[in-house]
C-alpha positions as a Python dict, from the first residue, in 0.01 Angstrom:
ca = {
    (1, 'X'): (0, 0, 0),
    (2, 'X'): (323, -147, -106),
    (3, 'X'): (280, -289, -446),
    (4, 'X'): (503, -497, -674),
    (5, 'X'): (396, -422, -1008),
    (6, 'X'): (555, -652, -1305),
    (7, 'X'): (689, -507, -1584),
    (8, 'X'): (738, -681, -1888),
    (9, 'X'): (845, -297, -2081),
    (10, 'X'): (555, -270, -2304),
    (11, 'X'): (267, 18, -2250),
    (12, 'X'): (3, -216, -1992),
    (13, 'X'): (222, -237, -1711),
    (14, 'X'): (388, 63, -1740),
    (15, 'X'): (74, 239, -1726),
    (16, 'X'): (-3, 12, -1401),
    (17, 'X'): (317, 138, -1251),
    (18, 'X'): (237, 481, -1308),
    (19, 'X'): (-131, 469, -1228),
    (20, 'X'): (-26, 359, -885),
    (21, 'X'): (216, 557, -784),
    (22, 'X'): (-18, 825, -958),
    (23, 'X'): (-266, 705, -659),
    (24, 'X'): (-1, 702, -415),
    (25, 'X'): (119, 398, -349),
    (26, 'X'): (482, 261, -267),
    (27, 'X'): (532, 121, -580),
    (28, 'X'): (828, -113, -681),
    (29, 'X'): (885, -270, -1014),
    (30, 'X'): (1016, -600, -1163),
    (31, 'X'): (1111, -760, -1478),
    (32, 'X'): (1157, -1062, -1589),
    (33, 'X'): (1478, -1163, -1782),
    (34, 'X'): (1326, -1476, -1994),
    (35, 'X'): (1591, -1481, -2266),
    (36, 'X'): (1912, -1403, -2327),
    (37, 'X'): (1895, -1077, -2473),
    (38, 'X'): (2167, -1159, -2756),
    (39, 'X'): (1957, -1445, -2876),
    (40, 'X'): (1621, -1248, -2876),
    (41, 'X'): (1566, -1091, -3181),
    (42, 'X'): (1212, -1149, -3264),
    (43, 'X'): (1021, -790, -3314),
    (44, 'X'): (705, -853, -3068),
    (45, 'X'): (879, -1066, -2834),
    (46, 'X'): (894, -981, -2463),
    (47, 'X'): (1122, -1041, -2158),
    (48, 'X'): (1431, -969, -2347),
    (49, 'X'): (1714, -704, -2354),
    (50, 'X'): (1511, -392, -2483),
    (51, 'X'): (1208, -487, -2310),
    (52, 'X'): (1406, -480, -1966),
    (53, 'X'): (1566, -151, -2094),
    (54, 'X'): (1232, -2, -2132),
    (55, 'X'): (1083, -137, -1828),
    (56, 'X'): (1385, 49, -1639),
    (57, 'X'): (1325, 345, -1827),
    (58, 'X'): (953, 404, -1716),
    (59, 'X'): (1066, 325, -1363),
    (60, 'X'): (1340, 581, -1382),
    (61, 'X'): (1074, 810, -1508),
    (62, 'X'): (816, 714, -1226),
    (63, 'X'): (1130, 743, -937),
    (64, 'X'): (1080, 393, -848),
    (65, 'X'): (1291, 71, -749),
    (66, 'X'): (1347, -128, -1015),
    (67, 'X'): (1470, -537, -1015),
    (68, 'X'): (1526, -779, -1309),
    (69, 'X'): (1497, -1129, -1219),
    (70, 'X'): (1724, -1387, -1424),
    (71, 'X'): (1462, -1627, -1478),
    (72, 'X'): (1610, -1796, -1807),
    (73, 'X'): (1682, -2149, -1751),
    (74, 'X'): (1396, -2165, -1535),
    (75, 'X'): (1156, -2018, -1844),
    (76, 'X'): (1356, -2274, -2094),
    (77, 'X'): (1280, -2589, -1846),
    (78, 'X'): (933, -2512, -1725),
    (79, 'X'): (745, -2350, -2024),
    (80, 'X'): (957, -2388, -2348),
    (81, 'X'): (1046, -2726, -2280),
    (82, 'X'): (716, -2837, -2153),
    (83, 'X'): (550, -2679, -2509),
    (84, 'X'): (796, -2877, -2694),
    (85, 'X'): (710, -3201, -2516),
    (86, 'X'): (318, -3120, -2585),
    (87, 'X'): (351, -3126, -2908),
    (88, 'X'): (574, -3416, -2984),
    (89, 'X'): (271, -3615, -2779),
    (90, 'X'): (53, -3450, -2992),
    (91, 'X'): (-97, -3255, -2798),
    (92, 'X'): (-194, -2855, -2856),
    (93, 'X'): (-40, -2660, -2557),
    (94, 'X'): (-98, -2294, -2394),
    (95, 'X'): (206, -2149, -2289),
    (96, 'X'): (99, -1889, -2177),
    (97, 'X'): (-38, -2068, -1886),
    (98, 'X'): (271, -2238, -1800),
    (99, 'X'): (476, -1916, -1799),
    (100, 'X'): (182, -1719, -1612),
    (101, 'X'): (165, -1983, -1320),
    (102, 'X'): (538, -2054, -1346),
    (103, 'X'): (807, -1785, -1328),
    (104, 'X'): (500, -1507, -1318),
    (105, 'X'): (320, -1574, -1055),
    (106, 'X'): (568, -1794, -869),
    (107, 'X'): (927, -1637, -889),
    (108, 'X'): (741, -1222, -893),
    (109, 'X'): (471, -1332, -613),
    (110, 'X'): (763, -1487, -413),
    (111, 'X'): (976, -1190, -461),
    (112, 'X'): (688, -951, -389),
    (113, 'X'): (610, -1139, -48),
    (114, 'X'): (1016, -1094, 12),
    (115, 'X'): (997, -787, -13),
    (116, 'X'): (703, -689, 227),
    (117, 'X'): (458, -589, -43),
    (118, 'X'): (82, -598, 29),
    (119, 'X'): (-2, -704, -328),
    (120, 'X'): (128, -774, -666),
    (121, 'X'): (-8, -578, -983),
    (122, 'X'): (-10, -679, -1362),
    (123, 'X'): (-134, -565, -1705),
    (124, 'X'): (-355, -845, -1774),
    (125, 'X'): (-644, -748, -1855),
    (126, 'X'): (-945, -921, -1627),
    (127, 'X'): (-1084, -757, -1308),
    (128, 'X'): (-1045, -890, -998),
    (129, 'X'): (-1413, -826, -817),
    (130, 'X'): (-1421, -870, -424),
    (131, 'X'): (-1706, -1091, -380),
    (132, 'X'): (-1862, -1214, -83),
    (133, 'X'): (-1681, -1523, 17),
    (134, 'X'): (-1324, -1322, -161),
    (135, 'X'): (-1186, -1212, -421),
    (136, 'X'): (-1343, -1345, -806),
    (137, 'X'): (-1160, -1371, -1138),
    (138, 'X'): (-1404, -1167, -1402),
    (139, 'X'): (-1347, -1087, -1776),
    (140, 'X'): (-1281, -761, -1875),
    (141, 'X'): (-1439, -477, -1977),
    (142, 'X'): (-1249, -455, -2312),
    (143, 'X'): (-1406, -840, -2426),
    (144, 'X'): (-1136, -807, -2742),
    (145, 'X'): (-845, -784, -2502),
    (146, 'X'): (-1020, -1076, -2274),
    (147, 'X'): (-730, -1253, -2101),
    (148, 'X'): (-899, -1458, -1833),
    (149, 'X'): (-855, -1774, -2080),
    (150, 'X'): (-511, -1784, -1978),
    (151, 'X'): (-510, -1676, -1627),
    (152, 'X'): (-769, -1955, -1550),
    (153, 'X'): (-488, -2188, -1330),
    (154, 'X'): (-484, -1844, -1110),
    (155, 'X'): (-510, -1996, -748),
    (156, 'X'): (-714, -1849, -454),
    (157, 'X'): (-444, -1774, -287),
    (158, 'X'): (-288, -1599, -590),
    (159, 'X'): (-580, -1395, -662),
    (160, 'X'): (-586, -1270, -288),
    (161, 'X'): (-262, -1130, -370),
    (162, 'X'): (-298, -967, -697),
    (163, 'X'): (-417, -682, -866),
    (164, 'X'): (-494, -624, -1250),
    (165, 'X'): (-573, -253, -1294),
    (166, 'X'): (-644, -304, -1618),
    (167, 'X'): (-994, -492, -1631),
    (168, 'X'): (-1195, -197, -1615),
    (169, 'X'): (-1006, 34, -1907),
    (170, 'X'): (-1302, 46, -2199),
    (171, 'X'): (-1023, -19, -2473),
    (172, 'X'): (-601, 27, -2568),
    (173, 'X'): (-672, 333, -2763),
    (174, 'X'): (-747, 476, -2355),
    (175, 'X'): (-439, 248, -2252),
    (176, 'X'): (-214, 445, -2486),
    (177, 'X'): (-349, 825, -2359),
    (178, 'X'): (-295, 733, -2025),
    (179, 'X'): (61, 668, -2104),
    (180, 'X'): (71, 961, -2303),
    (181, 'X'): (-44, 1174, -1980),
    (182, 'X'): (169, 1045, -1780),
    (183, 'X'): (467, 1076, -2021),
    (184, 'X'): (572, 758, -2065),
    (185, 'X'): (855, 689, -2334),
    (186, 'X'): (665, 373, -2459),
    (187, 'X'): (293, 486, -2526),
    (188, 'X'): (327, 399, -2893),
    (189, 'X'): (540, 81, -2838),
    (190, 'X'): (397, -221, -3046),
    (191, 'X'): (197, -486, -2828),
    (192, 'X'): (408, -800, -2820),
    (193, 'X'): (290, -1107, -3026),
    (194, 'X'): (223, -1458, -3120),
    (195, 'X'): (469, -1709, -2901),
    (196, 'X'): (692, -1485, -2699),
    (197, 'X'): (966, -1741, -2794),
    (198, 'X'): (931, -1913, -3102),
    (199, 'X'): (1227, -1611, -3281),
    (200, 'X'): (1111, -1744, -3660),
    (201, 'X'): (736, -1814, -3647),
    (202, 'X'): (746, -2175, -3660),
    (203, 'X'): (650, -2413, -3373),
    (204, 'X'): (801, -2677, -3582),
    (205, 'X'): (1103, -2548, -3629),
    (206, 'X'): (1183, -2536, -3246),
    (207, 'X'): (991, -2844, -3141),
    (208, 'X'): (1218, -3032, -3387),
    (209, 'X'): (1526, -2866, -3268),
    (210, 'X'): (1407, -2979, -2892),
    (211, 'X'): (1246, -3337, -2966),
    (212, 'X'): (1429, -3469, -3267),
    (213, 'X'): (1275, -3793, -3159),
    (214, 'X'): (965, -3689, -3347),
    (215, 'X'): (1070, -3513, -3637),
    (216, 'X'): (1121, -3646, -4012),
    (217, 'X'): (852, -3752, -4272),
    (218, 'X'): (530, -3969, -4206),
    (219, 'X'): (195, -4092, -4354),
    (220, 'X'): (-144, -3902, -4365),
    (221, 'X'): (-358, -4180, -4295),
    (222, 'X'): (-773, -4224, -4240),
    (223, 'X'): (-934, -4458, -3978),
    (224, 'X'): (-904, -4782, -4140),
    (225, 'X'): (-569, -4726, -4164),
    (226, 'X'): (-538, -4612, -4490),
    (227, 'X'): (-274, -4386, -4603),
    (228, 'X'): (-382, -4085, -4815),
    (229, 'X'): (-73, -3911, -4852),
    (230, 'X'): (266, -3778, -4690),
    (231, 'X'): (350, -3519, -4418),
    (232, 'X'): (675, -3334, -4329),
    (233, 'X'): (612, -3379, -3943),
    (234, 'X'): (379, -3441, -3662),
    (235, 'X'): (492, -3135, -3495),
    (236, 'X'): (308, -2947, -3737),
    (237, 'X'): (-27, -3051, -3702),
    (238, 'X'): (-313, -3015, -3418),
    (239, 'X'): (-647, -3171, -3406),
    (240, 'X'): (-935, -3002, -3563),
    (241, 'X'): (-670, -2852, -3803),
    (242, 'X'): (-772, -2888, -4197),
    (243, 'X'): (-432, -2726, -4359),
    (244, 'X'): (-135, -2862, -4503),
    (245, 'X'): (-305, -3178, -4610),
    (246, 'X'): (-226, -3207, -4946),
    (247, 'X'): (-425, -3429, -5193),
    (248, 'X'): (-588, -3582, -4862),
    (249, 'X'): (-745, -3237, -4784),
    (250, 'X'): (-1076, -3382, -5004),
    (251, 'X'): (-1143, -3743, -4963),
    (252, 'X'): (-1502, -3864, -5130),
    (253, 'X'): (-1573, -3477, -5190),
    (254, 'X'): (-1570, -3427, -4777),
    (255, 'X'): (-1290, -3238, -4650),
    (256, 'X'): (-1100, -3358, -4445),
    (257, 'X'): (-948, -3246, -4047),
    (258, 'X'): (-678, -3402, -3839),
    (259, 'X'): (-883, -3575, -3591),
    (260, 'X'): (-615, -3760, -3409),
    (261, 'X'): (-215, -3749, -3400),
    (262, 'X'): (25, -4059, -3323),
    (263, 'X'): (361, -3934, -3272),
    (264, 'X'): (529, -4270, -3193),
    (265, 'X'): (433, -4380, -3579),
    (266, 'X'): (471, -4039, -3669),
    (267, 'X'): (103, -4051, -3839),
    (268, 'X'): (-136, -3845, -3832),
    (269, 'X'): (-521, -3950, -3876),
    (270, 'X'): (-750, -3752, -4070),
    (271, 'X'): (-1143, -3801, -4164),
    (272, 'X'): (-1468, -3559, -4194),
    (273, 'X'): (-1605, -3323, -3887),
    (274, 'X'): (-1797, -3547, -3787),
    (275, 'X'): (-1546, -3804, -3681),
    (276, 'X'): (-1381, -3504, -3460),
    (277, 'X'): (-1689, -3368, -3277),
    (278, 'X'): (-1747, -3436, -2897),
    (279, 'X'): (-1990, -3334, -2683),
    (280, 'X'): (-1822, -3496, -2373),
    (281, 'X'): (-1428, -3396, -2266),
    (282, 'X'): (-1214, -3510, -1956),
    (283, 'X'): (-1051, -3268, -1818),
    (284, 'X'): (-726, -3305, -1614),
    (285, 'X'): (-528, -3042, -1363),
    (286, 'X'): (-878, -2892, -1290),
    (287, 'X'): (-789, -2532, -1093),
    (288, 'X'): (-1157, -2435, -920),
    (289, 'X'): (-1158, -2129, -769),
    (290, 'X'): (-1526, -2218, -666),
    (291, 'X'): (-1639, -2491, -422),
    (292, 'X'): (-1607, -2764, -683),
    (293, 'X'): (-1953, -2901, -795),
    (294, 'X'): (-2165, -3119, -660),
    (295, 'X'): (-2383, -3420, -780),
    (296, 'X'): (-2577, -3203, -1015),
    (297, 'X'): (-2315, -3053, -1162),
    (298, 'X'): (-2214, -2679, -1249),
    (299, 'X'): (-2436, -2509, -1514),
    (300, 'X'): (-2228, -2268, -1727),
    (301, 'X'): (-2001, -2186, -2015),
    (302, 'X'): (-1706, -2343, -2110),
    (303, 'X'): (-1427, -2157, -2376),
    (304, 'X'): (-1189, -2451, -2534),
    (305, 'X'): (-948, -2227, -2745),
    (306, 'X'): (-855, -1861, -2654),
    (307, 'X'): (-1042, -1691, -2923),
    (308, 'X'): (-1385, -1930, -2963),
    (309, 'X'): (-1661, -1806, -2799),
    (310, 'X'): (-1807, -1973, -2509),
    (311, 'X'): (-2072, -2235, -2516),
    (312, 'X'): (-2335, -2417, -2287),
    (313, 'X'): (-2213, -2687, -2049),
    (314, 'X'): (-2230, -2885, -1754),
    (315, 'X'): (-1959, -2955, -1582),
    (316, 'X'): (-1879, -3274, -1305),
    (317, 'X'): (-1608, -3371, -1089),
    (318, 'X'): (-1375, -3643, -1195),
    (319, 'X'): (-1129, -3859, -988),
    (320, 'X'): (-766, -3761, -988),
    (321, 'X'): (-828, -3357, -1030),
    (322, 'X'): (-1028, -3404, -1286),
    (323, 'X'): (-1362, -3296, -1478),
    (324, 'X'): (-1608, -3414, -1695),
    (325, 'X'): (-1771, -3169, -1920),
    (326, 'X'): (-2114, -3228, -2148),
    (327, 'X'): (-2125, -2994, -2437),
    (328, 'X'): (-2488, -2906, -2560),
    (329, 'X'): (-2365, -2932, -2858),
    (330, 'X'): (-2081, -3085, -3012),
    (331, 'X'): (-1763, -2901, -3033),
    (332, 'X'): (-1386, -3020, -3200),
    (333, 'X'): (-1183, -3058, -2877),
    (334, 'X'): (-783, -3016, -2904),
    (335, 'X'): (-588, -3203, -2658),
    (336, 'X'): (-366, -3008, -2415),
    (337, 'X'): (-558, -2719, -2448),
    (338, 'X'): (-743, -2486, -2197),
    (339, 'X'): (-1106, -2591, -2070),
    (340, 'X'): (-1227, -2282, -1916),
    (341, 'X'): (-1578, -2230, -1718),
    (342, 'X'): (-1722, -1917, -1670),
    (343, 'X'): (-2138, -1808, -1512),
    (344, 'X'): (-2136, -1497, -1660),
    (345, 'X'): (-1803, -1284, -1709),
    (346, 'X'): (-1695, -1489, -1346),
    (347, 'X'): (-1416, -1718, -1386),
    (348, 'X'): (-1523, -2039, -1228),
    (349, 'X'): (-1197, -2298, -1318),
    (350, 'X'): (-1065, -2467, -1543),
    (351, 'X'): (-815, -2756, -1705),
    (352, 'X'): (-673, -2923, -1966),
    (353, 'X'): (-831, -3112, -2240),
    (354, 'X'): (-700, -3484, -2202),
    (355, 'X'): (-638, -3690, -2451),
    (356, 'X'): (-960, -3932, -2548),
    (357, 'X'): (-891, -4341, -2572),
    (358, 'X'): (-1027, -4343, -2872),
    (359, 'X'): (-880, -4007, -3003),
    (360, 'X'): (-754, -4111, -3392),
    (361, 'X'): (-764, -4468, -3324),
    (362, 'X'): (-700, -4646, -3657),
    (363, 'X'): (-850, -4947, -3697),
    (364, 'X'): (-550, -5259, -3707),
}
């Protein structure tokens, strides 16, 4: 076969490459230029001038084609600018989705199709199982390096054409020796981490460079309205979040979560765990990549942060691409974050948590 493998520079998908040509197949490789390299400085950080140096060095090594795509402004419109305008609504965005369905999985697949390739190959790890009405999205093997969380907006017709080599490796420390066998320079290279882009650690910092609208000083206020202290910005909050409150952190000897952000009065509402807990969350941008459900619902587990385990559901379809899901038991939902339904390790869809009417509604 004729695979496009993309290659960020770091140790997964240069082992893909080399497995696959190892196998024999026509491999080509390509890289993503998300940054301008002068301006990337973060240690961890991917997509950037050393990255794309290293990426061309293990396709050197292999003897295959190698192509950087200039994807910056597109990166800085579609996923950093769409994270900054998440969080100035007050929302809690992923990302990694954003980039994964957007320049990944857009600009590579489009390229790879370009260029005659039968299928596209990553380092994600999740296996891709042929099942028997097409291809499924599973969990790995490896559950600690589980990345099916984010690849849940993974069309069909995406997952017909790609390839993740990965799923079925039982850990890194494997990863690592098959780079090591096959002689590749970056077998001890550090996995990247945290936000790609954020260069200083703060999501504040760059979501009030981007949306000074929302910056500056506000109150820390409970559901009657009452203001228990002072905050330094909306931006650097989240729902369910119980840090950086202050003297409001215990109110009545309870302490206290955000359960509710208001970025146009800059306030954000707090009160006890109990005034945060759901058992039922709308869902919008649903992705299936099962026949959607019908009247009685899907059975299954649902996974509402990356790193939370899953728990029981059942899970209906909603008008306008949407999805309502029934907890068993109650759970602290964040807005703008990942719903994601699984029977088993099977992917089933997914979407994003919307916003509830009543979500840190302070009483006038």
């Amino acid at each position: 076969m004729r695979i496009l493998v993309a290659m960020s520079g770091g140790v997964d998908s240069s082992v893909v490459a080399a497995r696959l040509v190892d196998e024999g197949h026509e491999v080509i490789g390509a890289t993503l230029q998300l940054y301008d390299s002068r301006e990337s400085t973060k240690k961890g950080a991917c997509c950037a001038g050393r990255d794309i140096h290293d990426a061309r060095r293990v396709a050197d090594r292999l003897g295959i084609p190698h192509y950087v795509i200039d994807a910056e402004r597109r990166f800085q419109d579609s996923v950093i600018g769409t994270f900054a305008d998440a969080y100035a609504a007050g929302e809690t965005p992923v990302p990694c989705v954003a980039c994964n369905q957007g320049v990944k999985f857009t600009d590579l697949l489009g390229m790879a199709r370009d260029l005659g390739a039968d299928a596209m190959a990553t380092g994600h790890y999740v296996r891709r199982i042929e099942g028997p009405e097409g291809a499924e999205l599973h969990r790995p093997v490896d559950a600690g390096r589980d990345q099916s969380w984010f690849l849940f907006a993974t069309t069909r017709a995406q997952l017909d054409f790609l390839r993740f080599p990965l799923g079925d490796m039982p850990d890194k420390a494997a990863v690592r020796a098959e780079a090591e066998r096959f002689g590749l320079a970056v077998a001890a290279k550090p996995d990247s981490q945290d936000l790609c882009f954020v260069t200083d650690g703060s999501y504040a910092g760059l979501v009030e460079k981007l949306r000074p609208d929302v910056s500056g000083a506000g109150e820390i206020v409970d559901q009657a309205g009452h203001v228990l202290g002072r905050h330094e910005g909306v931006s650097r909050y989240t729902v369910g979040q119980s840090k950086r409150l202050g003297n409001a952190a215990m109110v009545a000897g309870a302490r206290q979560m955000v359960v509710g952000i208001q970025p146009a009065t800059r306030r954000v509402v707090i009160g006890p765990r109990t005034q945060a807990v759901s058992r039922t969350l709308m869902l919008r941008d649903m992705n299936w990549l099962v026949p959607p459900p019908g009247p009685d619902g899907l059975r299954c587990t649902v996974q509402i942060r990356a790193r939370e385990a899953a728990r029981p559901a059942t899970v209906w379809q909603a008008e306008g691409n949407g999805a309502r899901v029934v907890l068993d038991d109650g759970a602290v939902p964040a807005p703008g974050q990942a719903c994601v339904m699984y029977v088993g390790s099977r992917v089933m869809g997914g979407g994003f948590i919307r916003r509830s009417e009543s979500e840190g509604k302070v009483a006038s």
